[in-house]
Amino acid sequence: MNRPRTISPRQLLTAIAERAGDAPVKRLAVYVHIPFCSSKCHFCDWVTDIQVGRLRSAADGRAPYIAALCDQIRFYGPQLTRIGYRPTVMYWGGGTPTRLTPDEMRAIRAALDDAFDLSGLVQWSMETTPNDLDPDRLAAMREMGVDRVSVGLQSLNPFQLRRAGRAHSREQALAAVPMLRQAGITNFNIDLISGFPGEDRDSFDRTVEEVLELDPPHVSVYPYRATPKTVMAMQLDREILQAHRHHDMVATYEMAMERLGRAGYHEYCHGYWVRDAAHEDRDGNYKYDLAGDKIGFGSGAESIIGHHLLWNENTAYAAYLRDPRTFSLAHRFTLDEPERLTAPVGGALMTRRGVSFARFRRLTGLSFAELRATAYFTRWFEVLGECGARFVESDTHLRMDPAVIHKAYITHLVNTTAGGLAPRRA
Ligand SMILES: C[S@@+](CC[C@H](N)C(=O)[O-])C[C@H]1O[C@@H](n2cnc3c(N)ncnc32)[C@H](O)[C@@H]1O
Ligand code: SF4
């Protein structure tokens, strides 16, 4: 498939340099997308457009991707460094980055080292599944500098794991945390999904209870999204599985809130729980808190940098391998296409702090007041109000009343199946 060539890589870099601001040093989040997994899970909406064979590629299938990724990093990195960008956080997500061998990971790390000054990194996270973890891989990750790991457990109910198409057992899930600690990784996250079709509240309650016994520094609880084209959404359509009703989804999430709150965790952004702010996902601070520019490398990555939204489509994989330097889309933010700003605005509203008008202007070049007055956002805010959102506004911020964020998020999710207020991590 040919991607529309909206702007050449050189023109794009010039446009970014013009709008990146005058600060001699600009902090940057670096995201690396690895579109490989050992299974295609029945619920997962990150991989809907990826064929199973390609997703599960063996090393020879992965090699062209790694070459393209390293080329893209080596092309953009030095130019962004010249403009003044210095990475402060790095996140490798997917897919499942730990599907890569240690040598494949080292090759990508070497490209990043050549391209950027990584001496200012304060956090480097990597996503994994329990079945893709082993002591050798973890040792290599530590040696490279990975200091935070995000493990997808989803559930500890063995039937639910099977129904969800996971490649790991309950036992492997329970073994993952001691293995991380043994490898010296003390900062880690556990992903759970609340409101899975077919899983009752008691089952999820037991999962949360058992996860808390593992004493994780960070827990993410994602209410289930029935995204079209996933196996589970098709099973719901054919009535092989039953969706939970809205009030059950809310009650299940509230039960998790109760348990996490009692165990001393607080929710700094919808679904993200920590005891200690030091364990927050620093990449999430960029993604949801409008903290600064972000460059995403890889076939399905998204970037917001120099007032531009850049992304590559998962479906354009072959085109990415041929020309990894040209993004599928390179869009300069304008008030003429306000819908392009749905994800950053929705993301910021899921945080306790809300949308900072100053940060929003720095990141997008636009006035939040003007954006909000567009027909698209006027209607968007009305829809959120209909979902139960209440807003609190000051001279500097617009935030959602924290008591209702989860209800508004779940209601919006159930009504639209479009990924909640803002699509989560990709
Ligand atoms: C990009 S996925 C990758 C994580 C890793 N590959 C794994 O499987 O654990 C990140 C997280 O998104 C969440 N997620 C994916 N699809 C979802 C859906 N349909 N509804 C709710 N959460 C979902 C899961 O909790 C998953 O761990
Ligand atoms: S949940 Fe993780 S392992 Fe499963 S398909 Fe999605 S990205 Fe891959």
Coordinates of C-alpha atoms and ligand atoms in Angstrom, one line a residue:
M1 CA 0.0 0.0 0.0
N2 CA 1.3 3.5 -0.9
R3 CA 1.1 6.1 1.8
P4 CA 0.1 9.6 0.9
R5 CA 3.2 11.7 0.9
T6 CA 2.0 14.8 2.7
I7 CA 5.4 16.1 3.4
S8 CA 9.0 14.9 2.9
P9 CA 11.1 13.9 5.9
R10 CA 13.4 16.9 5.3
Q11 CA 10.5 19.4 5.0
L12 CA 9.0 17.8 8.2
L13 CA 12.2 18.4 10.1
T14 CA 12.4 22.0 9.0
A15 CA 8.7 22.5 10.0
I16 CA 9.4 20.9 13.5
A17 CA 12.5 23.1 13.9
E18 CA 10.5 26.3 13.1
R19 CA 7.9 25.5 15.8
A20 CA 9.9 23.7 18.5
G21 CA 10.4 26.8 20.6
D22 CA 13.5 28.8 21.6
A23 CA 14.6 26.9 24.6
P24 CA 18.2 25.6 23.9
V25 CA 17.3 22.2 25.5
K26 CA 13.9 20.7 25.0
R27 CA 12.8 17.6 26.8
L28 CA 11.6 14.7 24.7
A29 CA 9.8 11.4 25.3
V30 CA 10.9 8.6 23.0
Y31 CA 8.5 5.8 22.1
V32 CA 9.6 2.7 20.3
H33 CA 6.9 0.5 18.8
I34 CA 7.5 -3.3 18.5
P35 CA 4.6 -4.9 16.6
F36 CA 5.3 -8.6 17.5
C37 CA 3.6 -10.9 20.1
S38 CA 3.5 -14.5 20.9
S39 CA -0.3 -14.6 20.6
K40 CA -3.1 -12.4 19.1
C41 CA -5.2 -12.0 22.2
H42 CA -9.0 -12.0 21.7
F43 CA -9.6 -8.6 23.3
C44 CA -6.6 -6.6 22.1
D45 CA -7.3 -3.5 20.2
W46 CA -3.7 -2.6 19.5
V47 CA -3.2 -5.3 17.0
T48 CA -6.6 -5.6 15.2
D49 CA -5.1 -4.7 11.8
I50 CA -2.0 -7.0 12.1
Q51 CA -2.2 -10.5 10.6
V52 CA -1.5 -13.2 13.1
G53 CA 1.4 -14.6 11.0
R54 CA 3.2 -11.3 10.9
L55 CA 2.4 -10.5 14.6
R56 CA 4.0 -13.8 15.6
S57 CA 7.0 -13.4 13.2
A58 CA 10.1 -15.5 13.9
A59 CA 13.5 -13.8 14.0
D60 CA 13.9 -13.8 10.2
G61 CA 10.5 -12.1 9.8
R62 CA 11.5 -9.5 12.4
A63 CA 14.9 -8.6 10.9
P64 CA 13.6 -6.2 8.1
Y65 CA 11.5 -4.4 10.7
I66 CA 14.4 -3.9 13.0
A67 CA 16.5 -2.6 10.1
A68 CA 13.8 -0.1 9.2
L69 CA 13.3 1.0 12.8
C70 CA 17.1 1.6 13.2
D71 CA 17.2 3.5 10.0
Q72 CA 14.3 5.7 11.1
I73 CA 16.0 6.3 14.5
R74 CA 19.4 7.1 12.9
F75 CA 17.8 9.5 10.5
Y76 CA 15.6 11.5 12.9
G77 CA 17.6 11.3 16.1
P78 CA 20.6 13.5 15.1
Q79 CA 18.4 16.1 13.5
L80 CA 16.2 16.3 16.6
T81 CA 19.3 16.5 18.8
R82 CA 20.5 19.4 16.6
I83 CA 17.2 21.2 17.2
G84 CA 17.8 20.9 21.0
Y85 CA 15.8 17.8 21.9
R86 CA 17.1 15.7 24.8
P87 CA 15.2 12.5 25.8
T88 CA 14.1 12.3 29.4
V89 CA 11.9 9.3 29.2
M90 CA 11.8 6.3 26.9
Y91 CA 9.0 3.7 26.5
W92 CA 9.1 0.5 24.4
G93 CA 5.6 -0.8 23.8
G94 CA 3.6 -2.7 21.3
G95 CA 2.9 -5.4 20.8
T96 CA 5.4 -7.0 23.1
P97 CA 8.9 -5.7 23.0
T98 CA 10.2 -8.6 25.0
R99 CA 9.3 -10.9 22.1
L100 CA 12.7 -9.6 20.7
T101 CA 15.9 -11.5 21.5
P102 CA 18.5 -9.7 23.7
D103 CA 20.6 -9.1 20.5
E104 CA 17.7 -7.6 18.7
M105 CA 17.1 -5.2 21.6
R106 CA 20.8 -4.3 21.7
A107 CA 20.7 -3.4 18.0
I108 CA 17.9 -1.0 18.6
R109 CA 19.5 0.5 21.7
A110 CA 22.7 1.0 19.7
A111 CA 20.8 3.0 17.1
L112 CA 19.2 5.1 19.8
D113 CA 22.7 5.7 21.4
D114 CA 24.1 6.8 18.1
A115 CA 21.2 9.1 17.4
F116 CA 20.5 10.8 20.8
D117 CA 22.1 11.9 24.0
L118 CA 20.5 9.4 26.4
S119 CA 22.4 10.6 29.4
G120 CA 19.4 12.5 30.8
L121 CA 16.9 9.6 30.8
V122 CA 15.0 9.4 34.1
Q123 CA 12.9 6.4 33.2
W124 CA 13.0 3.6 30.6
S125 CA 10.0 1.4 30.5
M126 CA 9.4 -1.8 28.5
E127 CA 6.1 -3.8 28.1
T128 CA 6.1 -7.5 28.5
T129 CA 3.9 -10.5 28.9
P130 CA 4.6 -13.2 31.6
N131 CA 5.4 -15.8 28.9
D132 CA 8.0 -13.6 27.2
L133 CA 10.0 -13.1 30.4
D134 CA 13.1 -15.1 31.3
P135 CA 16.2 -14.3 33.4
D136 CA 18.5 -13.9 30.4
R137 CA 16.3 -11.4 28.7
L138 CA 15.7 -9.5 31.9
A139 CA 19.5 -9.4 32.6
A140 CA 20.0 -8.0 29.1
M141 CA 17.3 -5.4 29.7
R142 CA 18.8 -4.3 33.0
E143 CA 22.2 -4.1 31.4
M144 CA 20.9 -1.9 28.6
G145 CA 19.3 0.5 31.1
V146 CA 15.6 -0.6 31.3
D147 CA 14.5 0.4 34.8
R148 CA 10.7 -0.1 34.6
V149 CA 8.7 -3.0 33.3
S150 CA 5.0 -3.2 32.5
V151 CA 3.6 -6.7 32.7
G152 CA 0.2 -7.5 31.2
L153 CA -1.5 -10.0 33.5
Q154 CA -5.1 -9.0 32.6
S155 CA -6.6 -11.6 35.0
L156 CA -5.5 -14.4 37.3
N157 CA -8.5 -16.5 36.5
P158 CA -7.2 -19.4 34.4
F159 CA -10.5 -19.7 32.5
Q160 CA -10.6 -16.1 31.8
L161 CA -7.0 -16.2 30.5
R162 CA -8.0 -18.9 28.1
R163 CA -11.1 -17.1 27.0
A164 CA -9.0 -14.0 26.4
G165 CA -6.6 -16.0 24.1
R166 CA -3.6 -15.3 26.4
A167 CA -0.4 -17.3 25.7
H168 CA 0.4 -17.6 29.4
S169 CA -1.0 -19.5 32.4
R170 CA -2.0 -18.2 35.8
E171 CA 1.2 -19.8 37.2
Q172 CA 3.4 -17.9 34.7
A173 CA 1.6 -14.7 35.7
L174 CA 2.3 -15.3 39.4
A175 CA 5.9 -16.1 38.7
A176 CA 6.5 -12.9 36.7
V177 CA 6.8 -10.6 39.7
P178 CA 9.4 -12.6 41.7
M179 CA 11.4 -13.0 38.5
L180 CA 11.4 -9.2 38.0
R181 CA 12.5 -8.6 41.6
Q182 CA 15.2 -11.2 41.3
A183 CA 16.5 -9.4 38.2
G184 CA 16.7 -6.1 40.2
I185 CA 13.6 -4.5 38.6
T186 CA 11.8 -3.0 41.5
N187 CA 9.7 -0.4 39.5
F188 CA 7.0 -2.3 37.6
N189 CA 3.4 -2.1 36.6
I190 CA 0.7 -4.7 36.3
D191 CA -2.0 -4.3 33.7
L192 CA -5.5 -5.7 34.5
I193 CA -8.8 -5.5 32.6
S194 CA -12.0 -5.0 34.5
G195 CA -15.4 -6.0 33.1
F196 CA -14.2 -8.8 30.7
P197 CA -17.3 -10.4 29.1
G198 CA -17.9 -13.7 30.9
E199 CA -15.9 -12.8 34.1
D200 CA -18.0 -12.0 37.1
R201 CA -17.2 -9.4 39.7
D202 CA -16.0 -12.0 42.3
S203 CA -13.5 -13.4 39.9
F204 CA -12.1 -9.9 39.2
D205 CA -12.1 -9.1 42.9
R206 CA -10.0 -12.2 43.6
T207 CA -7.5 -11.1 40.8
V208 CA -7.2 -7.6 42.4
E209 CA -6.7 -9.1 45.8
E210 CA -4.0 -11.5 44.7
V211 CA -2.3 -8.8 42.7
L212 CA -2.1 -6.6 45.7
E213 CA -0.5 -9.5 47.6
L214 CA 2.4 -9.2 45.1
D215 CA 2.8 -5.5 46.3
P216 CA 3.3 -3.9 42.9
P217 CA 4.4 -0.3 42.8
H218 CA 2.0 0.5 39.9
V219 CA -1.3 -1.1 38.8
S220 CA -3.2 -0.2 35.7
V221 CA -6.9 -1.1 35.5
Y222 CA -8.4 -0.8 32.1
P223 CA -12.2 -1.2 31.7
Y224 CA -12.8 -3.6 28.9
R225 CA -13.3 -2.0 25.5
A226 CA -15.3 -4.0 22.9
T227 CA -13.3 -2.9 19.9
P228 CA -14.7 -4.0 16.5
K229 CA -12.7 -6.6 14.6
T230 CA -11.4 -8.3 17.8
V231 CA -12.4 -11.9 18.4
M232 CA -14.1 -11.0 21.6
A233 CA -16.2 -8.3 20.0
M234 CA -17.3 -10.7 17.3
Q235 CA -18.2 -13.3 20.0
L236 CA -20.3 -10.6 21.7
D237 CA -22.0 -9.8 18.3
R238 CA -22.8 -13.5 17.9
E239 CA -24.0 -13.7 21.5
I240 CA -21.4 -16.4 22.3
L241 CA -20.4 -14.1 25.1
Q242 CA -22.5 -11.6 27.0
A243 CA -21.4 -8.0 27.6
H244 CA -21.7 -6.6 31.1
R245 CA -24.3 -3.9 31.5
H246 CA -23.1 -0.4 32.1
H247 CA -23.8 -0.4 35.8
D248 CA -21.9 -3.7 36.2
M249 CA -18.9 -2.2 34.5
V250 CA -19.0 0.8 36.8
A251 CA -19.5 -1.3 39.9
T252 CA -16.6 -3.7 39.0
Y253 CA -14.3 -0.7 38.5
E254 CA -15.5 0.8 41.8
M255 CA -14.8 -2.4 43.6
A256 CA -11.2 -2.2 42.3
M257 CA -11.0 1.5 43.3
E258 CA -12.1 0.5 46.8
R259 CA -9.5 -2.3 47.2
L260 CA -6.7 -0.2 45.7
G261 CA -7.6 2.8 47.9
R262 CA -7.7 0.6 51.0
A263 CA -4.3 -0.7 50.1
G264 CA -2.9 2.8 50.0
Y265 CA -2.9 3.4 46.3
H266 CA -4.1 6.6 44.6
E267 CA -5.3 7.1 41.1
Y268 CA -3.2 9.9 39.5
C269 CA -4.8 9.4 36.0
H270 CA -7.8 7.3 35.3
G271 CA -6.9 3.7 35.6
Y272 CA -3.3 4.3 36.8
W273 CA -2.6 3.6 40.5
V274 CA 0.5 4.1 42.7
R275 CA 1.3 4.4 46.3
D276 CA 4.2 6.6 45.7
A277 CA 4.4 9.3 43.0
A278 CA 8.0 8.3 42.3
H279 CA 6.5 5.2 40.6
E280 CA 4.2 7.1 38.1
D281 CA 4.6 6.3 34.5
R282 CA 6.8 9.2 33.3
D283 CA 5.9 8.4 29.7
G284 CA 2.2 8.8 30.7
N285 CA 3.1 12.3 32.0
Y286 CA 3.9 13.2 28.3
K287 CA 1.0 11.3 26.9
Y288 CA -1.7 12.4 29.3
D289 CA -0.3 15.4 31.1
L290 CA 0.9 17.4 28.0
A291 CA 4.4 17.6 29.6
G292 CA 6.3 17.9 26.3
D293 CA 7.0 16.7 22.8
K294 CA 7.2 13.0 22.0
I295 CA 8.7 11.2 19.0
G296 CA 7.4 7.7 18.2
F297 CA 9.5 5.3 16.1
G298 CA 8.0 2.2 14.4
S299 CA 5.2 1.1 12.2
G300 CA 2.3 1.9 14.6
A301 CA 3.8 4.8 16.6
E302 CA 2.3 8.2 17.2
S303 CA 4.2 11.5 17.8
I304 CA 3.4 15.0 18.9
I305 CA 6.3 17.2 18.2
G306 CA 6.9 20.8 17.0
H307 CA 3.1 21.3 16.9
H308 CA 2.7 18.4 14.6
L309 CA 0.8 15.1 14.9
L310 CA 2.7 12.3 13.2
W311 CA 1.7 8.7 12.9
N312 CA 2.2 5.5 11.1
E313 CA -0.6 3.0 10.4
N314 CA -0.2 -0.6 11.4
T315 CA -1.8 -1.5 8.0
A316 CA 1.0 0.3 6.2
Y317 CA 3.7 -2.1 7.4
A318 CA 5.1 -3.0 4.0
A319 CA 5.3 0.7 3.2
Y320 CA 7.1 1.3 6.5
L321 CA 9.7 -1.3 5.6
R322 CA 10.3 0.3 2.2
D323 CA 10.5 3.9 3.6
P324 CA 10.6 4.2 7.4
R325 CA 11.4 7.9 7.2
T326 CA 8.0 9.0 5.8
F327 CA 5.1 9.1 8.2
S328 CA 1.7 7.9 7.1
L329 CA 0.4 11.2 8.4
A330 CA 2.1 14.4 9.3
H331 CA -0.4 17.0 10.3
R332 CA 0.3 20.5 11.7
F333 CA -2.3 21.3 14.4
T334 CA -4.9 23.8 13.3
L335 CA -8.3 24.9 14.4
D336 CA -9.6 23.7 11.0
E337 CA -9.2 20.0 12.0
P338 CA -9.9 20.1 15.8
E339 CA -10.7 16.4 15.9
R340 CA -7.0 15.7 15.6
L341 CA -6.7 17.0 19.2
T342 CA -9.2 14.6 20.7
A343 CA -6.6 12.3 22.2
P344 CA -4.4 14.9 23.9
V345 CA -7.4 16.7 25.3
G346 CA -9.2 13.5 26.4
G347 CA -5.9 12.2 27.9
A348 CA -5.4 15.4 29.9
L349 CA -8.9 15.3 31.3
M350 CA -8.3 11.8 32.7
T351 CA -5.5 13.2 34.9
R352 CA -6.2 14.8 38.3
R353 CA -4.5 18.0 37.0
G354 CA -6.6 18.3 33.9
V355 CA -5.8 20.4 30.8
S356 CA -3.2 23.1 31.6
F357 CA -3.9 25.9 29.1
A358 CA -0.2 26.9 29.1
R359 CA 1.0 23.3 28.4
F360 CA -1.6 22.9 25.8
R361 CA -0.4 26.0 23.9
R362 CA 3.2 24.9 24.2
L363 CA 2.5 21.5 22.8
T364 CA 0.1 22.4 20.0
G365 CA 0.6 26.1 19.3
L366 CA -3.1 26.6 19.8
S367 CA -5.3 28.4 22.3
F368 CA -7.4 25.9 24.3
A369 CA -10.2 28.5 24.6
E370 CA -10.4 28.8 20.8
L371 CA -10.3 25.0 20.4
R372 CA -13.0 24.5 22.8
A373 CA -15.2 27.0 21.0
T374 CA -15.0 25.0 17.7
A375 CA -18.2 23.2 16.7
Y376 CA -16.5 19.8 17.1
F377 CA -15.3 20.4 20.7
T378 CA -18.5 22.2 21.7
R379 CA -20.4 19.0 20.8
W380 CA -17.6 16.8 22.3
F381 CA -17.9 18.5 25.7
E382 CA -21.7 18.2 25.5
V383 CA -21.4 14.4 24.9
L384 CA -19.1 14.1 27.9
G385 CA -21.6 16.0 30.0
E386 CA -24.3 13.6 28.8
C387 CA -21.9 10.8 30.0
G388 CA -21.9 12.3 33.5
A389 CA -18.7 14.4 33.4
R390 CA -18.6 17.5 35.5
F391 CA -16.0 20.2 34.9
V392 CA -14.1 22.5 37.2
E393 CA -12.4 25.5 35.6
S394 CA -9.8 27.9 36.9
D395 CA -7.8 30.6 35.1
T396 CA -5.1 28.1 34.2
H397 CA -6.8 24.6 34.0
L398 CA -9.9 22.8 33.0
R399 CA -10.3 19.5 34.9
M400 CA -12.9 16.9 35.4
D401 CA -14.4 16.3 38.8
P402 CA -12.3 13.3 40.0
A403 CA -15.3 11.7 41.6
V404 CA -16.9 11.1 38.2
I405 CA -14.0 10.5 35.8
H406 CA -14.4 6.7 35.9
K407 CA -18.1 6.9 35.3
A408 CA -17.8 9.3 32.4
Y409 CA -15.0 7.3 31.0
I410 CA -16.9 4.0 31.2
T411 CA -20.2 5.5 29.9
H412 CA -18.4 7.1 26.9
L413 CA -16.7 3.7 26.3
V414 CA -19.9 1.7 26.5
N415 CA -21.8 4.3 24.3
T416 CA -19.2 4.7 21.6
T417 CA -16.9 1.6 21.8
A418 CA -14.3 4.1 20.6
G419 CA -11.7 3.7 23.3
G420 CA -13.1 6.0 26.0
L421 CA -12.3 9.7 26.2
A422 CA -8.9 9.1 24.6
P423 CA -7.4 6.0 23.1
R424 CA -5.0 4.4 25.7
R425 CA -1.4 3.5 25.1
A426 CA -0.2 2.5 21.6
Ligands
LIG1 C1 -0.4 -2.6 24.1 S1 -1.1 -3.7 25.2 C2 0.4 -4.6 25.5 C3 0.8 -5.2 26.6 C4 1.5 -6.6 26.5 N1 1.7 -7.0 25.1 C5 0.6 -7.6 27.1 O1 -0.1 -8.3 26.4 O2 0.6 -7.7 28.3 C6 -1.3 -2.7 26.7 C7 -2.5 -3.0 27.5 O3 -3.7 -2.6 26.9 C8 -4.8 -3.2 27.6 N2 -5.8 -3.5 26.5 C9 -5.6 -4.0 25.3 N3 -6.8 -4.2 24.7 C10 -7.8 -3.8 25.6 C11 -9.2 -3.8 25.5 N4 -9.9 -4.2 24.4 N5 -9.9 -3.3 26.6 C12 -9.2 -2.9 27.7 N6 -7.8 -2.9 27.8 C13 -7.1 -3.4 26.7 C14 -4.3 -4.5 28.2 O4 -4.4 -4.4 29.6 C15 -2.8 -4.5 27.8 O5 -2.0 -5.1 28.7
SF4_2 S1 -2.6 -7.9 24.6 FE1 -0.4 -7.8 24.3 S2 0.2 -9.9 23.7 FE2 -1.9 -9.8 23.4 S3 -2.2 -9.2 21.3 FE3 -2.2 -7.3 22.5 S4 -0.2 -6.5 22.5 FE4 -0.1 -8.7 21.9

